[in-house]
PDB file of C-alpha atoms in Angstrom:
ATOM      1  CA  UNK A   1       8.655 -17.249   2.872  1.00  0.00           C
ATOM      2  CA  UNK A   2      10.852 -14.197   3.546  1.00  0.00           C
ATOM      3  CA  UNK A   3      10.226 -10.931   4.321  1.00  0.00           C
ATOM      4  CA  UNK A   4      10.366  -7.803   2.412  1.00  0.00           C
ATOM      5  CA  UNK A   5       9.453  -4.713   4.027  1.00  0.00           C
ATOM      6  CA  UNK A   6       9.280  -5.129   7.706  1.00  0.00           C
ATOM      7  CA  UNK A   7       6.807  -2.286   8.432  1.00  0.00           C
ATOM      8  CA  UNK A   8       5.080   0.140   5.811  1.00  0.00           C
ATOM      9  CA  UNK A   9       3.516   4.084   6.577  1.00  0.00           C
ATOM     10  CA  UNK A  10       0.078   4.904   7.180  1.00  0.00           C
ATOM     11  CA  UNK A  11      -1.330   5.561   3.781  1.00  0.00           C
ATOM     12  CA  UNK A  12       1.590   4.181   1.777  1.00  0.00           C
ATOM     13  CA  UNK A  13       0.857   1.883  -1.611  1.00  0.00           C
ATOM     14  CA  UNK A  14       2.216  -1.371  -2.769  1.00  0.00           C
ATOM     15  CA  UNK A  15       4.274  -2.323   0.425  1.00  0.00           C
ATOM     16  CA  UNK A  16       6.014  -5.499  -0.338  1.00  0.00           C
ATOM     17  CA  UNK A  17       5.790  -7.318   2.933  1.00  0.00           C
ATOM     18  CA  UNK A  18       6.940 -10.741   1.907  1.00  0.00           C
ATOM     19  CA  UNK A  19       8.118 -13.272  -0.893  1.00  0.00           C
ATOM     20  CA  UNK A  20       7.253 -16.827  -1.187  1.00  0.00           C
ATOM     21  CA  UNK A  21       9.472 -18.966  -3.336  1.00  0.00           C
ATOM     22  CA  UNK A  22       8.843 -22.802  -4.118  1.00  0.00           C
ATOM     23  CA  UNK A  23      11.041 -25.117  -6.762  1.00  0.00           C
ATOM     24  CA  UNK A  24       9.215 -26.151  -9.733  1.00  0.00           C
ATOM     25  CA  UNK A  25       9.790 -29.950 -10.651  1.00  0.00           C
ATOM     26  CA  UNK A  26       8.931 -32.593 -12.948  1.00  0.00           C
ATOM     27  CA  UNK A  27       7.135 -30.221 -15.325  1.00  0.00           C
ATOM     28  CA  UNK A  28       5.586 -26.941 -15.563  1.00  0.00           C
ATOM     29  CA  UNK A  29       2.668 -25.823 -13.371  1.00  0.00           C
ATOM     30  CA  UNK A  30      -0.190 -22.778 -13.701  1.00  0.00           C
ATOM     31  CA  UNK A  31      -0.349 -21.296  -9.834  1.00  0.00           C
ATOM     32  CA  UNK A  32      -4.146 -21.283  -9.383  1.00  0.00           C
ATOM     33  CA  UNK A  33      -4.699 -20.204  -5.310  1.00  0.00           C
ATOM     34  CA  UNK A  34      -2.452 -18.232  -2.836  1.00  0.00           C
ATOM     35  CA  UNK A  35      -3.788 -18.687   0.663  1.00  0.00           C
ATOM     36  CA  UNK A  36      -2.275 -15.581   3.209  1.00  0.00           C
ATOM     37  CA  UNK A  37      -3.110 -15.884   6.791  1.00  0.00           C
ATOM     38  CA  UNK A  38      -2.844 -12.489   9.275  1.00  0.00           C
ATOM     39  CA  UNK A  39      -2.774 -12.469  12.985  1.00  0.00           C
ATOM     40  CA  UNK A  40      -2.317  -9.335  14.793  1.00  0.00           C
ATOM     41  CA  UNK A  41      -0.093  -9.710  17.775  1.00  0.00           C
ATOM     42  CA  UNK A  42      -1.116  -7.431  20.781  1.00  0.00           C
ATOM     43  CA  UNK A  43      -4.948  -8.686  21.927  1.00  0.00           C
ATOM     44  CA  UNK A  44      -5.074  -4.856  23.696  1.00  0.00           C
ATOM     45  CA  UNK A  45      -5.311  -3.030  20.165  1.00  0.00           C
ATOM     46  CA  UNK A  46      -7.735  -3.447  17.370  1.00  0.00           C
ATOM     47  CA  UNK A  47      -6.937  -6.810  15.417  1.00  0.00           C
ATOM     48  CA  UNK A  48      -8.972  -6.386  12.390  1.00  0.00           C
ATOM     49  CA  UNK A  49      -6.707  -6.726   9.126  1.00  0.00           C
ATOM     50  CA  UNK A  50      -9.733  -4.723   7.216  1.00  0.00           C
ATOM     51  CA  UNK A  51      -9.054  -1.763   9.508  1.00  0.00           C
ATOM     52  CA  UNK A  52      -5.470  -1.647   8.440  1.00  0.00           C
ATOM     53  CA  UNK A  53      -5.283  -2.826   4.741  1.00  0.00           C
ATOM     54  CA  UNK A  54      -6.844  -1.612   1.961  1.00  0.00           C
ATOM     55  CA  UNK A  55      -6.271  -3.866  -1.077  1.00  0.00           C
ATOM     56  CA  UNK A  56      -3.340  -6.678  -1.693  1.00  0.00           C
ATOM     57  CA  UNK A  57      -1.901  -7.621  -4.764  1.00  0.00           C
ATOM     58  CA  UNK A  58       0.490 -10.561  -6.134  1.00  0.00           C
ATOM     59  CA  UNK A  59       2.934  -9.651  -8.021  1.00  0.00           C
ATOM     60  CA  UNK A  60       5.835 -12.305 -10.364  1.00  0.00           C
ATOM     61  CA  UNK A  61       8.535 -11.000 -12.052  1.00  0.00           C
ATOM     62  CA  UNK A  62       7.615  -7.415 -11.375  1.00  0.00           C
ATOM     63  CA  UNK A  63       4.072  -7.575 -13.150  1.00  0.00           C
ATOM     64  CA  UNK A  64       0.991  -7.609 -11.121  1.00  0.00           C
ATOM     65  CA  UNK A  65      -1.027 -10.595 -11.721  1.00  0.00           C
ATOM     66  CA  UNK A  66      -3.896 -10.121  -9.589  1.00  0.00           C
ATOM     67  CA  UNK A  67      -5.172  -7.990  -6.435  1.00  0.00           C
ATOM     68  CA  UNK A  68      -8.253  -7.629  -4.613  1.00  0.00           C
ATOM     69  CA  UNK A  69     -10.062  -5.389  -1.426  1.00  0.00           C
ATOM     70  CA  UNK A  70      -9.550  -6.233   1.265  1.00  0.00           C
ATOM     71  CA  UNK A  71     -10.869  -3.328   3.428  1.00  0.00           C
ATOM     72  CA  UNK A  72     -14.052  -5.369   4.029  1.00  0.00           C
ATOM     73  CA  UNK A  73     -15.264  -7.582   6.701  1.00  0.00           C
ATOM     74  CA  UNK A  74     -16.367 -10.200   4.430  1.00  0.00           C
ATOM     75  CA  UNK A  75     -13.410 -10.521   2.262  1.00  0.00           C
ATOM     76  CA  UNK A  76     -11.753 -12.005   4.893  1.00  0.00           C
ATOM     77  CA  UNK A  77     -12.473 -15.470   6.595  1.00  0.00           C
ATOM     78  CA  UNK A  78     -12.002 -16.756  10.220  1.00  0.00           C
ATOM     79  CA  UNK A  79      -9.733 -19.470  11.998  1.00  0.00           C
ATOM     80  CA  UNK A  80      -9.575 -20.668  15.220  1.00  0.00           C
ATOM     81  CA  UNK A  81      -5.620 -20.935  16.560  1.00  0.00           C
ATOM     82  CA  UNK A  82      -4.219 -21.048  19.944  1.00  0.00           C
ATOM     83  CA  UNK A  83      -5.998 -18.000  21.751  1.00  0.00           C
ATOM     84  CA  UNK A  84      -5.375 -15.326  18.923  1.00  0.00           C
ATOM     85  CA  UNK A  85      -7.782 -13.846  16.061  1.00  0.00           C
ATOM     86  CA  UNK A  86      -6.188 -15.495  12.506  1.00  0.00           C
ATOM     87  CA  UNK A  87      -8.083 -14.220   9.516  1.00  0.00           C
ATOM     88  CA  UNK A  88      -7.678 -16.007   6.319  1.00  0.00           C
ATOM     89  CA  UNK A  89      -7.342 -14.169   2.595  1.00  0.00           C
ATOM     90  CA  UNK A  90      -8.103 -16.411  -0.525  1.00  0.00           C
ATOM     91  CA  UNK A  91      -7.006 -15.834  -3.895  1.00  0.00           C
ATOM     92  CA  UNK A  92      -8.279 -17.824  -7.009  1.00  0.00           C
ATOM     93  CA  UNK A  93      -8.092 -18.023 -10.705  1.00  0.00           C
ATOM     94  CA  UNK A  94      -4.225 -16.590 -10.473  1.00  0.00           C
ATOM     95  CA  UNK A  95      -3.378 -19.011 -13.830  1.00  0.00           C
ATOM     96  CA  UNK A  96       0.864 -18.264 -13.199  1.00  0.00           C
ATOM     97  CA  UNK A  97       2.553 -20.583 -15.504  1.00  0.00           C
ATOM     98  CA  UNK A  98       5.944 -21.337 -14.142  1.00  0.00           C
ATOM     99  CA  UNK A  99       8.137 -23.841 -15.882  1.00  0.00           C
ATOM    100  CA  UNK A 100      10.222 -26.732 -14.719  1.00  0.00           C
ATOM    101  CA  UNK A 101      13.399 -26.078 -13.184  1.00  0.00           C
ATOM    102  CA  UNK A 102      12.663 -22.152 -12.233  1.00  0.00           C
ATOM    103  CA  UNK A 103      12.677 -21.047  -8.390  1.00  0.00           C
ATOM    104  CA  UNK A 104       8.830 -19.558  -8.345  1.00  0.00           C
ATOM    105  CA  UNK A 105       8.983 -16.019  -6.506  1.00  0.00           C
ATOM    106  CA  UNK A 106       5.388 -14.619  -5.317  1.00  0.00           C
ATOM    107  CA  UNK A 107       5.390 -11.067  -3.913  1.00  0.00           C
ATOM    108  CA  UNK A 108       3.021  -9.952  -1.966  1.00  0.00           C
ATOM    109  CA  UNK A 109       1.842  -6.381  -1.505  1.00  0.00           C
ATOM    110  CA  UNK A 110      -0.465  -4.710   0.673  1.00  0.00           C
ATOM    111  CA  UNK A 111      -1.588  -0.627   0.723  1.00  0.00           C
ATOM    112  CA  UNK A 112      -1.830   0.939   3.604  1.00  0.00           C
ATOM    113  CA  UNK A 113      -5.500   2.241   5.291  1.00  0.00           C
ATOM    114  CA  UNK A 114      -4.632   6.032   5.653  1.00  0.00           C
ATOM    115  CA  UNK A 115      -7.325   6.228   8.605  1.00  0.00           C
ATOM    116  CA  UNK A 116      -5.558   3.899  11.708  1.00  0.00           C
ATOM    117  CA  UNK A 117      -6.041   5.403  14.744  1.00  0.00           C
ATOM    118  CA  UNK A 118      -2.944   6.576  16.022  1.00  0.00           C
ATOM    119  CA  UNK A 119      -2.967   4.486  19.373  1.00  0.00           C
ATOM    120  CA  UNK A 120      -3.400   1.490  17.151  1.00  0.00           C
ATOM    121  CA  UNK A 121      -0.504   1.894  15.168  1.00  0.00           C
ATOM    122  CA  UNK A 122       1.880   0.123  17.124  1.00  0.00           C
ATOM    123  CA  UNK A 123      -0.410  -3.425  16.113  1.00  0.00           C
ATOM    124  CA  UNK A 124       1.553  -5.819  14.439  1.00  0.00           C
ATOM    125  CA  UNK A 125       0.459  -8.754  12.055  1.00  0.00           C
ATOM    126  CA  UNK A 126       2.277 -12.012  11.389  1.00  0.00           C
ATOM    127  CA  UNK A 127       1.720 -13.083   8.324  1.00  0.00           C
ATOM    128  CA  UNK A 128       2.084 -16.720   6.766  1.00  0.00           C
ATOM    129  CA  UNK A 129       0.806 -19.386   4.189  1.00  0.00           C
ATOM    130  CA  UNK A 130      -0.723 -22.029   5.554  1.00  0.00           C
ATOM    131  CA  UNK A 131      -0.491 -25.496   5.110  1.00  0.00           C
ATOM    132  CA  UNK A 132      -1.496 -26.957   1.373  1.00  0.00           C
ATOM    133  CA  UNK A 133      -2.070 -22.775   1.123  1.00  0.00           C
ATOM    134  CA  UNK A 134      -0.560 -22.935  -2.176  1.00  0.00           C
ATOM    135  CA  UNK A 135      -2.485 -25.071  -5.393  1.00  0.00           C
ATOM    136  CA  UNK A 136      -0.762 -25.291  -8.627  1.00  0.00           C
ATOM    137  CA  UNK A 137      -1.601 -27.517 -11.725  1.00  0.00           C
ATOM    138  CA  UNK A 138       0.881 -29.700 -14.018  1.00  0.00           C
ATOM    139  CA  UNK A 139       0.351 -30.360 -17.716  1.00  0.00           C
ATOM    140  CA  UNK A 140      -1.585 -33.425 -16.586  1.00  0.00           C
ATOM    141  CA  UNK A 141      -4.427 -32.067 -15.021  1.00  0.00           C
ATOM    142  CA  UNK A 142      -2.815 -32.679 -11.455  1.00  0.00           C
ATOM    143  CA  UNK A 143      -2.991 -30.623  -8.552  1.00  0.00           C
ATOM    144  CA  UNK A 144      -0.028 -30.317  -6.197  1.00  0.00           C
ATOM    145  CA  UNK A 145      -0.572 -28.752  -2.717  1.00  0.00           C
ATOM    146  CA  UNK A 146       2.535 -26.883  -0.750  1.00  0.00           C
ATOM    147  CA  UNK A 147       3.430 -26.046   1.467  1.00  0.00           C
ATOM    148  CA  UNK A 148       3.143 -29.458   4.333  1.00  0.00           C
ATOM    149  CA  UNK A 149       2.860 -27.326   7.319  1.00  0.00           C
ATOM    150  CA  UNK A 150       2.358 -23.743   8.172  1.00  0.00           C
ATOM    151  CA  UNK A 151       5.323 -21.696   6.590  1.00  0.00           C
ATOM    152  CA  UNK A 152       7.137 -19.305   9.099  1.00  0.00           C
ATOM    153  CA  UNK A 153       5.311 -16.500   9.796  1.00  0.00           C
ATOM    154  CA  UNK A 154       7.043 -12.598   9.349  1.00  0.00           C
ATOM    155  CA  UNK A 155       6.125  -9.766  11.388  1.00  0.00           C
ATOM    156  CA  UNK A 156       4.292  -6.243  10.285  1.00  0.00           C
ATOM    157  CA  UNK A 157       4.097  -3.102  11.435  1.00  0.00           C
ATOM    158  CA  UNK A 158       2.696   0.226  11.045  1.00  0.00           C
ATOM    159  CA  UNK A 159       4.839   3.899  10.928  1.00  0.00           C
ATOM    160  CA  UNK A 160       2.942   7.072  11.152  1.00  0.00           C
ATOM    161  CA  UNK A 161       1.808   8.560   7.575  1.00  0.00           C
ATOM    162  CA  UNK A 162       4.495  10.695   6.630  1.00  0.00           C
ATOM    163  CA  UNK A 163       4.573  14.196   5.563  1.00  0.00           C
ATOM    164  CA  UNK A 164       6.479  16.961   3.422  1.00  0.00           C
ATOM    165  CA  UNK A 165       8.436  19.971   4.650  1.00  0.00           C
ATOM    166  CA  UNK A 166       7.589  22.452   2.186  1.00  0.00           C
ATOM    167  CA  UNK A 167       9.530  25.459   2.166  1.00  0.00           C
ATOM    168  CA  UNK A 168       8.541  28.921   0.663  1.00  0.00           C
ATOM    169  CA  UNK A 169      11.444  30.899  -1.247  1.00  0.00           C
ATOM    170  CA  UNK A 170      11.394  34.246  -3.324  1.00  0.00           C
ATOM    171  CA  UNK A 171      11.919  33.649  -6.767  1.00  0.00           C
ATOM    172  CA  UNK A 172      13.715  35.459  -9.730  1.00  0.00           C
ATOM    173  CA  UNK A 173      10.250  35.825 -11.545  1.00  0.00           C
ATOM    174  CA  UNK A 174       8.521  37.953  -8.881  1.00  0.00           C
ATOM    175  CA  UNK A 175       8.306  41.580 -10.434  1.00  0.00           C
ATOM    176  CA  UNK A 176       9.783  44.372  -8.772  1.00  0.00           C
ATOM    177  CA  UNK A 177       7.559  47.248  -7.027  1.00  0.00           C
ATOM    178  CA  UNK A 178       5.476  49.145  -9.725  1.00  0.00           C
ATOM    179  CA  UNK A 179       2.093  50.818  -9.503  1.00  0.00           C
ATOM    180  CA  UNK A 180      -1.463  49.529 -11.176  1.00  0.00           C
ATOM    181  CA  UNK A 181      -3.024  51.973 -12.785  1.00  0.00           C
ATOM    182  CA  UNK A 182      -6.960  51.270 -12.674  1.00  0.00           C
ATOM    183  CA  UNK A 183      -9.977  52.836 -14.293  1.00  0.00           C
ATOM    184  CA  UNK A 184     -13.038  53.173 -12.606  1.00  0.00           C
ATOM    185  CA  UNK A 185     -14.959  52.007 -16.392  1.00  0.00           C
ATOM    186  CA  UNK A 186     -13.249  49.552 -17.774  1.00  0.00           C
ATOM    187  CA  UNK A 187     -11.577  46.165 -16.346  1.00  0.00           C
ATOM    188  CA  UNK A 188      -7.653  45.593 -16.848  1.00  0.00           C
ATOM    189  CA  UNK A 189      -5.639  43.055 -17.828  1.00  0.00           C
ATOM    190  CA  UNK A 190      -4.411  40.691 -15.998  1.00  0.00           C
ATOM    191  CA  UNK A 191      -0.867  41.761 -13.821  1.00  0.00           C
ATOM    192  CA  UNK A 192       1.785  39.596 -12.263  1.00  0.00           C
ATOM    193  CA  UNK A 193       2.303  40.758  -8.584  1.00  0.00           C
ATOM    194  CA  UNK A 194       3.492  37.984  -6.598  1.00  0.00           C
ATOM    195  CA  UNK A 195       5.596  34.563  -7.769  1.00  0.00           C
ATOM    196  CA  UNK A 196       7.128  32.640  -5.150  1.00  0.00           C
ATOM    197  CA  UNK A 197       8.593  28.688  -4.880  1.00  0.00           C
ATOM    198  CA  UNK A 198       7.539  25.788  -2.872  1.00  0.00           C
ATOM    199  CA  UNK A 199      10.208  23.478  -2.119  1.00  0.00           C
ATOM    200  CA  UNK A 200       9.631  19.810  -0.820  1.00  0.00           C
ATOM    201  CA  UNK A 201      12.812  18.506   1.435  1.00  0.00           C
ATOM    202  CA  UNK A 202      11.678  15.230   1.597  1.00  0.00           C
ATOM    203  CA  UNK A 203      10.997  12.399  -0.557  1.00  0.00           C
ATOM    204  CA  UNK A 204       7.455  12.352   0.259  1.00  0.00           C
ATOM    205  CA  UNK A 205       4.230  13.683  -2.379  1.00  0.00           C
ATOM    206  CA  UNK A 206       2.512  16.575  -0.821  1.00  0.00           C
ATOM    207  CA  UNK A 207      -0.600  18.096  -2.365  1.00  0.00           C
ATOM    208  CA  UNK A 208      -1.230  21.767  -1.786  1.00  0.00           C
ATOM    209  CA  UNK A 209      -5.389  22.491  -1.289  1.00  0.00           C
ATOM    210  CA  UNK A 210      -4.955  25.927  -0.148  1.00  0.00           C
ATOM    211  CA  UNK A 211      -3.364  29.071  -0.233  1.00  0.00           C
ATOM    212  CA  UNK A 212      -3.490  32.246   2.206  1.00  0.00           C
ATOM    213  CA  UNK A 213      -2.568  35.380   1.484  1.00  0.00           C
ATOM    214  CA  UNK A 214      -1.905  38.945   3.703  1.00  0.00           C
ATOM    215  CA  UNK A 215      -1.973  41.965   1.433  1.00  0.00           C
ATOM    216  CA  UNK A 216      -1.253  45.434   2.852  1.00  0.00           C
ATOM    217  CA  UNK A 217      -3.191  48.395   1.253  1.00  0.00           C
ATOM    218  CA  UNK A 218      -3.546  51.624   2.264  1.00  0.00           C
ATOM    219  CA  UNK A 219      -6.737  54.073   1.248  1.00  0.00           C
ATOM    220  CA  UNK A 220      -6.429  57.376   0.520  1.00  0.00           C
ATOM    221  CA  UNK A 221      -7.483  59.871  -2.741  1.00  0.00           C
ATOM    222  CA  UNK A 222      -5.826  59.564  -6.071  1.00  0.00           C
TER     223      UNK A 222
END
């Protein structure tokens, strides 16, 4: 098992946290189950992995070959070990033919629950496959469990969600001073008075809800 991405924002999608990798022999195999186990590391914080993960995936060879929620309570199972809270996620029906002689590579991929409270997000999780965590099938009908003990475990942690820094400029389309000329009967067309640019510094989506806007006027006859 290796790791990936060592810690992933609040919010953030498809965070590869680790990569398992197993030698194929004696014939091909179809993966069937993928067994992940989580254990958060600091008993003072909240240690539910449903209140900080929102859906995993399993990816091969860049594709995506399965996912599930995993926001729920009940998606996740329990296991005693040695003092700490070890939750257990279980997928099935994977069907990932890999062929004799290849180095199998399983990534996966967690998002990110965009509602941790902020006091919890210095919780980490070590994550690991446990033992016989991993079925896969030969051409005989034969299951093969790996791996024979408890892989090594990597460690997970949280950053704050991140945010743009949007920046307003003038821009060359915003029309020069003229005056509107209204009548009191009829409704005009529409007018151009005001274009202006949003810039984004950093390499992070923002989505604008709202805009506010001062305008001067002044009241007098005409």
């Amino acid at each position: 098992i290796n790791r990936e991405d060592s810690s992933g924002s609040e919010g953030e999608e498809e965070v590869e946290v680790f990569t398992v990798e197993f030698d194929v022999e004696d014939g091909d195999v179809s993966l069937e189950r993928l067994e992940i186990m989580a254990s958060s590391t600091n008993s003072t914080l909240e240690e539910d992995p449903w209140d900080y993960f929102d859906r995993v995936s399993i990816w091969v060879d860049g594709d995506e070959i399965a996912d599930m929620d995993v926001d729920e309570r009940d998606m996740w199972d329990d296991e005693d070990g040695q003092g700490a809270d070890i939750h257990r996620l279980t997928l099935t029906g994977l069907d990932e033919m890999f062929e004799e002689g290849e180095t199998a590579e399983i990534t996966v991929v967690f998002d990110i629950a965009s509602n941790i409270d902020t006091a919890d997000l210095v919780q980490d999780f070590d994550f690991y496959i446990p033992e016989d965590g991993i079925r896969a099938v030969d051409g005989e009908g034969i299951q093969h469990y790996i791996p024979t003990n408890d892989s090594d475990a990597v460690t997970f942690g949280f950053d704050a969600e991140e945010t743009g820094d949007l920046q307003i400029n003038s821009s060359s389309d915003d029309p020069d001073a003229s005056t509107l000329i209204s009548d009191e009967d009829d409704e005009s067309d529409e007018y151009t008075v005001f274009v202006f640019e949003l810039e984004n510094d950093d390499d992070v989506d923002v989505l604008v809800t709202d805009l506010t806007f001062t305008v001067a006027t002044s009241s007098g006859d005409s």
